[in-house]
Amino acid sequence: MSNQYLVGIDIGGTNVDALLVNRTFENEFEQIAFHTKPIRSASGKRPIDTIIEVVDELLEIGHIADSAELFAIGVGVPGLVNPKTGHVALAVNLDEESMMLGPLLEARFGCPVLVENDANAVALGAAKFLVDPSIEHLAFVTLGTGVGSGLILNGQVFHGSQNMAGEIGHMFIKENDVRCSCGANGCLETFVAGPAIKRMAEKVCASEQETSLKNYAELSAAAVFIEADKNDAVSIEIVNEVGVILARALQGLIMSFDIQKIVIGGGISRAGKTLLLPILNEWKRMRDESVMATEMLQPKKLMICPATYKAGAWGAVAVALGQQNLDQAKMVVQMN
Ligand SMILES: [Zn+2]
């Protein structure tokens, strides 16, 4: 196998990131160039035109003269994606109801283009580039303004019958006084996503309770984790409450799919061990009362995505490899 150049495109709500990598003769992946731009330009350019521009400029930076030389382009995009056809529906970041994204980019760049839902892409990327290659069952849980996950089972993306597998943000937890963006009540993300944590902070700030959160002009989930780190009792209580609910939701994932590794990414994961510890504490409590939990909820099954790892862009690169190539890559890694 000679060198292969792959491009991963991560279409986010704010930016479009593009990564050019070289798969070497030794089956290692080296980053050649990275490029990013706001997806919505002041000039009112359509998001799809910005995406094409970012890739053109990426190839220029990486000295790839002809995009037809690329092995493949992989794309991670939010929305309902049909990976077989490259069709995307409800592509809010593209300002389109429906788009044949894969074929459109294929026609423009003259190389194969594979498209996957962004949550699935980051999970595939984590399985390929972040964790031990022996891991075949993985969930990548994104905690941000919402909660979602991508599932890798038997080394492959698990889509489910309606491409909705892993949408754990809308798993019912318990009734509360919040209406979820999906219309339902009691969804996981109304307890643990960024806006939920912010709401809890606002509630305590409106009360008589003493807390350093009252020093903030603008509250945020990040503020709660910062103050918890500084030993503010009220913030610690919020973080613990979030940790307990997350611990149980992640236990549900493990018990449903016998997952070997859960990677937590997204904005909230920047809290690092302040987020991780309350989850692990609740798992310990569960282990203490159950032999099955002792077996299933080992701390090594949980990790926070490193802040320096570009989960979306590397995920899109993994999509570019395609399933067959992923299996081949793993075989080579194992033989070495
Ligand atoms: Zn919901």
mmCIF file of C-alpha atoms and ligand atoms in Angstrom:
data_model
loop_
_atom_site.group_PDB
_atom_site.id
_atom_site.type_symbol
_atom_site.label_atom_id
_atom_site.label_comp_id
_atom_site.label_asym_id
_atom_site.label_seq_id
_atom_site.Cartn_x
_atom_site.Cartn_y
_atom_site.Cartn_z
ATOM 1 C CA MET A 1 0.000 0.000 0.000
ATOM 2 C CA SER A 2 1.377 3.383 -0.940
ATOM 3 C CA ASN A 3 0.567 6.611 0.892
ATOM 4 C CA GLN A 4 -3.120 7.479 0.948
ATOM 5 C CA TYR A 5 -4.487 10.952 1.518
ATOM 6 C CA LEU A 6 -7.807 11.312 3.290
ATOM 7 C CA VAL A 7 -9.877 14.349 4.210
ATOM 8 C CA GLY A 8 -12.282 14.544 7.133
ATOM 9 C CA ILE A 9 -14.903 17.321 7.231
ATOM 10 C CA ASP A 10 -16.694 18.074 10.484
ATOM 11 C CA ILE A 11 -19.738 20.262 9.895
ATOM 12 C CA GLY A 12 -20.526 21.881 13.241
ATOM 13 C CA GLY A 13 -23.055 24.474 14.274
ATOM 14 C CA THR A 14 -20.402 27.215 14.429
ATOM 15 C CA ASN A 15 -17.438 26.057 12.365
ATOM 16 C CA VAL A 16 -16.582 23.703 9.562
ATOM 17 C CA ASP A 17 -13.330 21.884 10.383
ATOM 18 C CA ALA A 18 -11.333 19.992 7.792
ATOM 19 C CA LEU A 19 -8.389 17.679 8.381
ATOM 20 C CA LEU A 20 -5.993 16.267 5.779
ATOM 21 C CA VAL A 21 -4.163 13.127 6.852
ATOM 22 C CA ASN A 22 -1.755 10.731 5.248
ATOM 23 C CA ARG A 23 -2.144 7.026 5.850
ATOM 24 C CA THR A 24 1.423 5.827 5.611
ATOM 25 C CA PHE A 25 2.891 2.625 4.298
ATOM 26 C CA GLU A 26 3.067 1.428 7.929
ATOM 27 C CA ASN A 27 -0.673 2.123 8.323
ATOM 28 C CA GLU A 28 -0.092 5.096 10.591
ATOM 29 C CA PHE A 29 -2.090 8.265 10.233
ATOM 30 C CA GLU A 30 -0.260 11.563 10.231
ATOM 31 C CA GLN A 31 -1.884 14.969 10.192
ATOM 32 C CA ILE A 32 -0.810 17.014 7.168
ATOM 33 C CA ALA A 33 -3.026 20.061 7.564
ATOM 34 C CA PHE A 34 -5.998 21.379 9.499
ATOM 35 C CA HIS A 35 -8.253 24.233 8.442
ATOM 36 C CA THR A 36 -11.366 25.768 9.947
ATOM 37 C CA LYS A 37 -13.817 28.563 9.168
ATOM 38 C CA PRO A 38 -17.121 29.847 10.536
ATOM 39 C CA ILE A 39 -19.852 28.014 8.669
ATOM 40 C CA ARG A 40 -21.875 31.191 8.314
ATOM 41 C CA SER A 41 -19.935 34.005 6.690
ATOM 42 C CA ALA A 42 -20.839 37.659 6.916
ATOM 43 C CA SER A 43 -21.176 37.752 3.131
ATOM 44 C CA GLY A 44 -24.180 35.446 3.341
ATOM 45 C CA LYS A 45 -22.459 32.632 1.445
ATOM 46 C CA ARG A 46 -24.335 29.311 1.606
ATOM 47 C CA PRO A 47 -22.873 26.820 4.142
ATOM 48 C CA ILE A 48 -22.226 24.271 1.355
ATOM 49 C CA ASP A 49 -20.106 26.817 -0.541
ATOM 50 C CA THR A 50 -18.123 27.563 2.633
ATOM 51 C CA ILE A 51 -17.509 23.817 3.101
ATOM 52 C CA ILE A 52 -16.167 23.499 -0.461
ATOM 53 C CA GLU A 53 -13.984 26.584 0.075
ATOM 54 C CA VAL A 54 -12.530 25.148 3.311
ATOM 55 C CA VAL A 55 -11.610 21.888 1.551
ATOM 56 C CA ASP A 56 -10.078 23.748 -1.431
ATOM 57 C CA GLU A 57 -7.934 25.821 0.933
ATOM 58 C CA LEU A 58 -7.019 22.775 3.037
ATOM 59 C CA LEU A 59 -5.715 20.975 -0.063
ATOM 60 C CA GLU A 60 -3.754 24.074 -1.028
ATOM 61 C CA ILE A 61 -2.153 24.238 2.454
ATOM 62 C CA GLY A 62 -1.389 20.501 2.236
ATOM 63 C CA HIS A 63 0.060 20.798 -1.320
ATOM 64 C CA ILE A 64 -2.453 18.392 -2.852
ATOM 65 C CA ALA A 65 -2.733 19.641 -6.421
ATOM 66 C CA ASP A 66 -5.626 17.437 -7.519
ATOM 67 C CA SER A 67 -8.498 16.414 -5.235
ATOM 68 C CA ALA A 68 -9.081 13.353 -7.445
ATOM 69 C CA GLU A 69 -5.862 11.971 -5.904
ATOM 70 C CA LEU A 70 -7.585 11.707 -2.524
ATOM 71 C CA PHE A 71 -8.390 8.191 -1.340
ATOM 72 C CA ALA A 72 -11.691 9.504 0.021
ATOM 73 C CA ILE A 73 -13.413 12.343 1.837
ATOM 74 C CA GLY A 74 -15.421 11.603 4.985
ATOM 75 C CA VAL A 75 -18.068 13.933 6.365
ATOM 76 C CA GLY A 76 -19.640 14.114 9.817
ATOM 77 C CA VAL A 77 -22.830 16.176 9.867
ATOM 78 C CA PRO A 78 -25.740 16.521 12.304
ATOM 79 C CA GLY A 79 -29.082 15.417 10.939
ATOM 80 C CA LEU A 80 -30.703 12.301 9.596
ATOM 81 C CA VAL A 81 -28.023 10.790 7.396
ATOM 82 C CA ASN A 82 -28.355 7.886 5.012
ATOM 83 C CA PRO A 83 -24.748 6.656 4.800
ATOM 84 C CA LYS A 84 -25.544 4.462 1.792
ATOM 85 C CA THR A 85 -26.652 7.348 -0.428
ATOM 86 C CA GLY A 86 -24.969 10.353 1.225
ATOM 87 C CA HIS A 87 -28.369 11.999 1.684
ATOM 88 C CA VAL A 88 -28.866 14.317 4.664
ATOM 89 C CA ALA A 89 -32.259 15.379 5.995
ATOM 90 C CA LEU A 90 -32.947 18.029 8.653
ATOM 91 C CA ALA A 91 -29.433 19.348 8.113
ATOM 92 C CA VAL A 92 -29.833 22.442 10.292
ATOM 93 C CA ASN A 93 -26.148 23.420 9.975
ATOM 94 C CA LEU A 94 -26.482 23.398 6.187
ATOM 95 C CA ASP A 95 -29.690 25.454 6.242
ATOM 96 C CA GLU A 96 -31.255 22.683 4.163
ATOM 97 C CA GLU A 97 -34.257 20.450 4.726
ATOM 98 C CA SER A 98 -32.789 17.805 2.453
ATOM 99 C CA MET A 99 -29.545 17.517 0.535
ATOM 100 C CA MET A 100 -27.642 14.911 -1.496
ATOM 101 C CA LEU A 101 -24.445 15.973 0.253
ATOM 102 C CA GLY A 102 -22.302 12.954 -0.663
ATOM 103 C CA PRO A 103 -22.970 12.962 -4.433
ATOM 104 C CA LEU A 104 -22.671 16.770 -4.541
ATOM 105 C CA LEU A 105 -19.169 16.711 -2.992
ATOM 106 C CA GLU A 106 -18.185 13.689 -5.080
ATOM 107 C CA ALA A 107 -19.030 15.574 -8.270
ATOM 108 C CA ARG A 108 -17.065 18.596 -7.079
ATOM 109 C CA PHE A 109 -13.905 16.814 -5.853
ATOM 110 C CA GLY A 110 -13.798 13.713 -8.092
ATOM 111 C CA CYS A 111 -13.129 11.199 -5.296
ATOM 112 C CA PRO A 112 -15.328 8.947 -3.124
ATOM 113 C CA VAL A 113 -17.251 10.837 -0.411
ATOM 114 C CA LEU A 114 -18.745 9.047 2.580
ATOM 115 C CA VAL A 115 -21.224 10.783 4.866
ATOM 116 C CA GLU A 116 -22.196 9.854 8.403
ATOM 117 C CA ASN A 117 -24.142 11.438 11.241
ATOM 118 C CA ASP A 118 -21.718 13.469 13.379
ATOM 119 C CA ALA A 119 -22.354 11.516 16.599
ATOM 120 C CA ASN A 120 -21.641 8.243 14.797
ATOM 121 C CA ALA A 121 -18.557 9.734 13.133
ATOM 122 C CA VAL A 122 -16.927 10.778 16.437
ATOM 123 C CA ALA A 123 -17.629 7.330 17.878
ATOM 124 C CA LEU A 124 -16.047 5.656 14.847
ATOM 125 C CA GLY A 125 -13.052 7.997 15.092
ATOM 126 C CA ALA A 126 -12.588 7.286 18.806
ATOM 127 C CA ALA A 127 -12.669 3.534 18.158
ATOM 128 C CA LYS A 128 -10.111 3.916 15.382
ATOM 129 C CA PHE A 129 -7.767 6.615 16.672
ATOM 130 C CA LEU A 130 -8.281 7.175 20.409
ATOM 131 C CA VAL A 131 -8.706 3.918 22.296
ATOM 132 C CA ASP A 132 -6.982 0.538 22.331
ATOM 133 C CA PRO A 133 -7.562 -1.091 18.919
ATOM 134 C CA SER A 134 -8.817 -4.260 20.609
ATOM 135 C CA ILE A 135 -11.968 -2.378 21.708
ATOM 136 C CA GLU A 136 -14.924 -3.281 19.478
ATOM 137 C CA HIS A 137 -17.846 -1.993 21.555
ATOM 138 C CA LEU A 138 -17.706 1.710 22.318
ATOM 139 C CA ALA A 139 -20.003 4.645 22.981
ATOM 140 C CA PHE A 140 -18.986 8.260 22.470
ATOM 141 C CA VAL A 141 -21.287 10.411 24.582
ATOM 142 C CA THR A 142 -21.372 14.104 23.737
ATOM 143 C CA LEU A 143 -22.369 16.455 26.542
ATOM 144 C CA GLY A 144 -22.987 19.983 25.356
ATOM 145 C CA THR A 145 -26.107 22.021 24.736
ATOM 146 C CA GLY A 146 -27.721 18.633 24.237
ATOM 147 C CA VAL A 147 -26.788 15.032 24.936
ATOM 148 C CA GLY A 148 -26.211 12.432 22.249
ATOM 149 C CA SER A 149 -24.106 9.398 21.591
ATOM 150 C CA GLY A 150 -22.718 7.281 18.810
ATOM 151 C CA LEU A 151 -22.477 3.532 19.217
ATOM 152 C CA ILE A 152 -19.818 1.234 17.792
ATOM 153 C CA LEU A 153 -20.867 -2.394 18.186
ATOM 154 C CA ASN A 154 -18.767 -5.244 16.782
ATOM 155 C CA GLY A 155 -16.468 -2.589 15.353
ATOM 156 C CA GLN A 156 -19.215 -1.006 13.266
ATOM 157 C CA VAL A 157 -21.516 1.974 13.613
ATOM 158 C CA PHE A 158 -24.868 0.828 14.971
ATOM 159 C CA HIS A 159 -27.524 2.899 13.207
ATOM 160 C CA GLY A 160 -30.739 1.265 14.361
ATOM 161 C CA SER A 161 -33.866 0.935 12.213
ATOM 162 C CA GLN A 162 -34.468 4.699 11.871
ATOM 163 C CA ASN A 163 -30.888 5.934 12.169
ATOM 164 C CA MET A 164 -31.733 7.107 15.686
ATOM 165 C CA ALA A 165 -29.632 4.692 17.752
ATOM 166 C CA GLY A 166 -27.706 6.390 20.544
ATOM 167 C CA GLU A 167 -30.075 9.342 20.978
ATOM 168 C CA ILE A 168 -29.813 8.930 24.734
ATOM 169 C CA GLY A 169 -30.507 12.621 25.392
ATOM 170 C CA HIS A 170 -34.191 11.795 25.026
ATOM 171 C CA MET A 171 -34.157 8.753 27.260
ATOM 172 C CA PHE A 172 -36.746 9.187 30.026
ATOM 173 C CA ILE A 173 -35.183 9.663 33.469
ATOM 174 C CA LYS A 174 -37.955 10.990 35.706
ATOM 175 C CA GLU A 175 -40.595 13.668 35.553
ATOM 176 C CA ASN A 176 -39.449 17.237 36.081
ATOM 177 C CA ASP A 177 -40.782 20.718 35.399
ATOM 178 C CA VAL A 178 -38.903 21.173 32.120
ATOM 179 C CA ARG A 179 -40.117 20.646 28.566
ATOM 180 C CA CYS A 180 -37.361 19.124 26.374
ATOM 181 C CA SER A 181 -36.587 20.466 22.873
ATOM 182 C CA CYS A 182 -38.162 17.230 21.563
ATOM 183 C CA GLY A 183 -41.452 18.135 23.240
ATOM 184 C CA ALA A 184 -41.339 15.458 25.933
ATOM 185 C CA ASN A 185 -40.864 15.780 29.675
ATOM 186 C CA GLY A 186 -38.194 14.088 31.774
ATOM 187 C CA CYS A 187 -35.520 13.616 29.067
ATOM 188 C CA LEU A 188 -31.899 12.987 30.150
ATOM 189 C CA GLU A 189 -30.667 16.226 28.578
ATOM 190 C CA THR A 190 -33.010 18.299 30.712
ATOM 191 C CA PHE A 191 -30.998 17.024 33.712
ATOM 192 C CA VAL A 192 -27.369 16.964 32.549
ATOM 193 C CA ALA A 193 -26.832 19.119 29.412
ATOM 194 C CA GLY A 194 -25.307 22.608 29.594
ATOM 195 C CA PRO A 195 -28.608 24.526 29.742
ATOM 196 C CA ALA A 196 -29.871 22.172 32.500
ATOM 197 C CA ILE A 197 -26.795 22.801 34.645
ATOM 198 C CA LYS A 198 -27.110 26.542 34.027
ATOM 199 C CA ARG A 199 -30.787 26.378 35.045
ATOM 200 C CA MET A 200 -29.856 24.641 38.318
ATOM 201 C CA ALA A 201 -27.307 27.394 39.004
ATOM 202 C CA GLU A 202 -29.892 30.106 38.332
ATOM 203 C CA LYS A 203 -32.304 28.423 40.701
ATOM 204 C CA VAL A 204 -29.871 28.387 43.626
ATOM 205 C CA CYS A 205 -28.807 31.959 42.871
ATOM 206 C CA ALA A 206 -32.444 33.056 43.143
ATOM 207 C CA SER A 207 -32.666 31.387 46.552
ATOM 208 C CA GLU A 208 -31.325 32.368 49.977
ATOM 209 C CA GLN A 209 -28.490 29.825 49.695
ATOM 210 C CA GLU A 210 -24.964 31.143 49.988
ATOM 211 C CA THR A 211 -22.873 30.361 46.929
ATOM 212 C CA SER A 212 -19.974 31.892 45.010
ATOM 213 C CA LEU A 213 -22.117 31.421 41.878
ATOM 214 C CA LYS A 214 -23.831 34.666 42.915
ATOM 215 C CA ASN A 215 -20.625 36.507 41.911
ATOM 216 C CA TYR A 216 -21.236 35.689 38.248
ATOM 217 C CA ALA A 217 -23.011 38.268 36.078
ATOM 218 C CA GLU A 218 -23.586 35.523 33.495
ATOM 219 C CA LEU A 219 -24.079 31.979 34.765
ATOM 220 C CA SER A 220 -23.014 28.935 32.773
ATOM 221 C CA ALA A 221 -22.391 25.227 33.221
ATOM 222 C CA ALA A 222 -18.646 25.978 33.116
ATOM 223 C CA ALA A 223 -19.031 28.366 36.089
ATOM 224 C CA VAL A 224 -20.621 25.590 38.143
ATOM 225 C CA PHE A 225 -17.680 23.247 37.502
ATOM 226 C CA ILE A 226 -15.143 26.005 38.217
ATOM 227 C CA GLU A 227 -16.803 26.859 41.540
ATOM 228 C CA ALA A 228 -17.178 23.176 42.455
ATOM 229 C CA ASP A 229 -13.430 22.901 41.930
ATOM 230 C CA LYS A 230 -12.996 25.798 44.364
ATOM 231 C CA ASN A 231 -15.074 23.958 46.978
ATOM 232 C CA ASP A 232 -18.312 25.934 46.734
ATOM 233 C CA ALA A 233 -20.739 23.589 48.490
ATOM 234 C CA VAL A 234 -23.754 24.491 46.345
ATOM 235 C CA SER A 235 -21.813 23.961 43.099
ATOM 236 C CA ILE A 236 -20.495 20.633 44.386
ATOM 237 C CA GLU A 237 -24.075 19.597 45.087
ATOM 238 C CA ILE A 238 -25.142 20.441 41.513
ATOM 239 C CA VAL A 239 -22.151 18.610 40.041
ATOM 240 C CA ASN A 240 -22.898 15.562 42.210
ATOM 241 C CA GLU A 241 -26.544 15.550 41.126
ATOM 242 C CA VAL A 242 -25.474 15.666 37.459
ATOM 243 C CA GLY A 243 -22.910 12.924 38.123
ATOM 244 C CA VAL A 244 -25.431 10.570 39.714
ATOM 245 C CA ILE A 245 -27.914 10.872 36.837
ATOM 246 C CA LEU A 246 -25.152 10.471 34.252
ATOM 247 C CA ALA A 247 -23.737 7.457 36.107
ATOM 248 C CA ARG A 248 -27.102 5.719 35.884
ATOM 249 C CA ALA A 249 -27.648 6.643 32.220
ATOM 250 C CA LEU A 250 -24.189 5.319 31.324
ATOM 251 C CA GLN A 251 -24.883 2.182 33.350
ATOM 252 C CA GLY A 252 -27.954 1.772 31.101
ATOM 253 C CA LEU A 253 -25.747 1.947 28.003
ATOM 254 C CA ILE A 254 -23.348 -0.623 29.415
ATOM 255 C CA MET A 255 -26.100 -3.015 30.496
ATOM 256 C CA SER A 256 -27.906 -2.658 27.126
ATOM 257 C CA PHE A 257 -24.913 -3.214 24.843
ATOM 258 C CA ASP A 258 -22.095 -4.603 27.010
ATOM 259 C CA ILE A 259 -19.968 -1.612 26.006
ATOM 260 C CA GLN A 260 -16.225 -1.843 26.726
ATOM 261 C CA LYS A 261 -15.455 1.868 26.696
ATOM 262 C CA ILE A 262 -17.461 5.058 27.052
ATOM 263 C CA VAL A 263 -15.741 8.248 25.935
ATOM 264 C CA ILE A 264 -17.298 11.495 27.165
ATOM 265 C CA GLY A 265 -16.772 14.466 24.878
ATOM 266 C CA GLY A 266 -18.446 17.803 24.132
ATOM 267 C CA GLY A 267 -18.190 21.148 25.896
ATOM 268 C CA ILE A 268 -19.147 19.866 29.351
ATOM 269 C CA SER A 269 -16.343 17.265 29.200
ATOM 270 C CA ARG A 270 -13.834 20.137 29.499
ATOM 271 C CA ALA A 271 -14.618 19.975 33.230
ATOM 272 C CA GLY A 272 -12.447 16.838 33.222
ATOM 273 C CA LYS A 273 -12.109 15.071 36.546
ATOM 274 C CA THR A 274 -14.648 17.406 38.192
ATOM 275 C CA LEU A 275 -17.235 15.770 35.929
ATOM 276 C CA LEU A 276 -15.699 12.296 35.994
ATOM 277 C CA LEU A 277 -15.346 11.851 39.766
ATOM 278 C CA PRO A 278 -19.033 12.133 40.760
ATOM 279 C CA ILE A 279 -19.895 9.597 38.038
ATOM 280 C CA LEU A 280 -17.211 7.202 39.279
ATOM 281 C CA ASN A 281 -18.344 7.719 42.895
ATOM 282 C CA GLU A 282 -21.880 6.684 41.995
ATOM 283 C CA TRP A 283 -20.528 3.668 40.082
ATOM 284 C CA LYS A 284 -18.551 2.725 43.191
ATOM 285 C CA ARG A 285 -21.706 2.929 45.281
ATOM 286 C CA MET A 286 -23.435 0.677 42.741
ATOM 287 C CA ARG A 287 -20.494 -1.777 42.765
ATOM 288 C CA ASP A 288 -20.603 -1.938 46.547
ATOM 289 C CA GLU A 289 -24.147 -3.281 46.485
ATOM 290 C CA SER A 290 -24.051 -5.549 43.437
ATOM 291 C CA VAL A 291 -21.743 -8.286 42.144
ATOM 292 C CA MET A 292 -23.009 -7.620 38.651
ATOM 293 C CA ALA A 293 -22.141 -3.931 38.926
ATOM 294 C CA THR A 294 -18.717 -4.960 40.236
ATOM 295 C CA GLU A 295 -18.228 -6.875 37.021
ATOM 296 C CA MET A 296 -19.758 -4.325 34.648
ATOM 297 C CA LEU A 297 -18.964 -0.861 36.052
ATOM 298 C CA GLN A 298 -15.195 -0.867 36.192
ATOM 299 C CA PRO A 299 -13.740 2.668 36.262
ATOM 300 C CA LYS A 300 -11.476 1.900 33.257
ATOM 301 C CA LYS A 301 -14.588 1.703 31.066
ATOM 302 C CA LEU A 302 -15.008 5.465 31.337
ATOM 303 C CA MET A 303 -12.776 8.180 29.921
ATOM 304 C CA ILE A 304 -12.954 11.881 29.158
ATOM 305 C CA CYS A 305 -12.037 12.786 25.589
ATOM 306 C CA PRO A 306 -8.676 14.650 25.640
ATOM 307 C CA ALA A 307 -9.202 18.358 24.895
ATOM 308 C CA THR A 308 -6.444 18.299 22.248
ATOM 309 C CA TYR A 309 -8.055 15.478 20.243
ATOM 310 C CA LYS A 310 -10.143 16.857 17.372
ATOM 311 C CA ALA A 311 -12.952 14.338 17.804
ATOM 312 C CA GLY A 312 -15.156 15.611 14.971
ATOM 313 C CA ALA A 313 -12.439 15.946 12.345
ATOM 314 C CA TRP A 314 -10.746 12.616 13.145
ATOM 315 C CA GLY A 315 -14.200 11.038 13.235
ATOM 316 C CA ALA A 316 -14.797 12.260 9.684
ATOM 317 C CA VAL A 317 -11.421 10.808 8.651
ATOM 318 C CA ALA A 318 -12.552 7.454 10.079
ATOM 319 C CA VAL A 319 -15.723 7.778 7.975
ATOM 320 C CA ALA A 320 -13.540 8.359 4.894
ATOM 321 C CA LEU A 321 -11.813 5.029 5.514
ATOM 322 C CA GLY A 322 -15.102 3.181 5.131
ATOM 323 C CA GLN A 323 -15.983 0.066 7.064
ATOM 324 C CA GLN A 324 -13.951 -2.368 4.962
ATOM 325 C CA ASN A 325 -10.858 -0.298 5.280
ATOM 326 C CA LEU A 326 -11.350 0.093 9.012
ATOM 327 C CA ASP A 327 -11.367 -3.671 9.408
ATOM 328 C CA GLN A 328 -8.258 -4.000 7.263
ATOM 329 C CA ALA A 329 -6.529 -1.282 9.278
ATOM 330 C CA LYS A 330 -7.291 -3.081 12.519
ATOM 331 C CA MET A 331 -5.943 -6.328 11.095
ATOM 332 C CA VAL A 332 -2.687 -4.640 10.223
ATOM 333 C CA VAL A 333 -2.470 -3.020 13.664
ATOM 334 C CA GLN A 334 -3.046 -6.367 15.336
ATOM 335 C CA MET A 335 -0.459 -8.142 13.178
ATOM 336 C CA ASN A 336 2.104 -5.555 14.190
HETATM 337 ZN ZN ZN B 1 -36.239 15.061 24.681
#
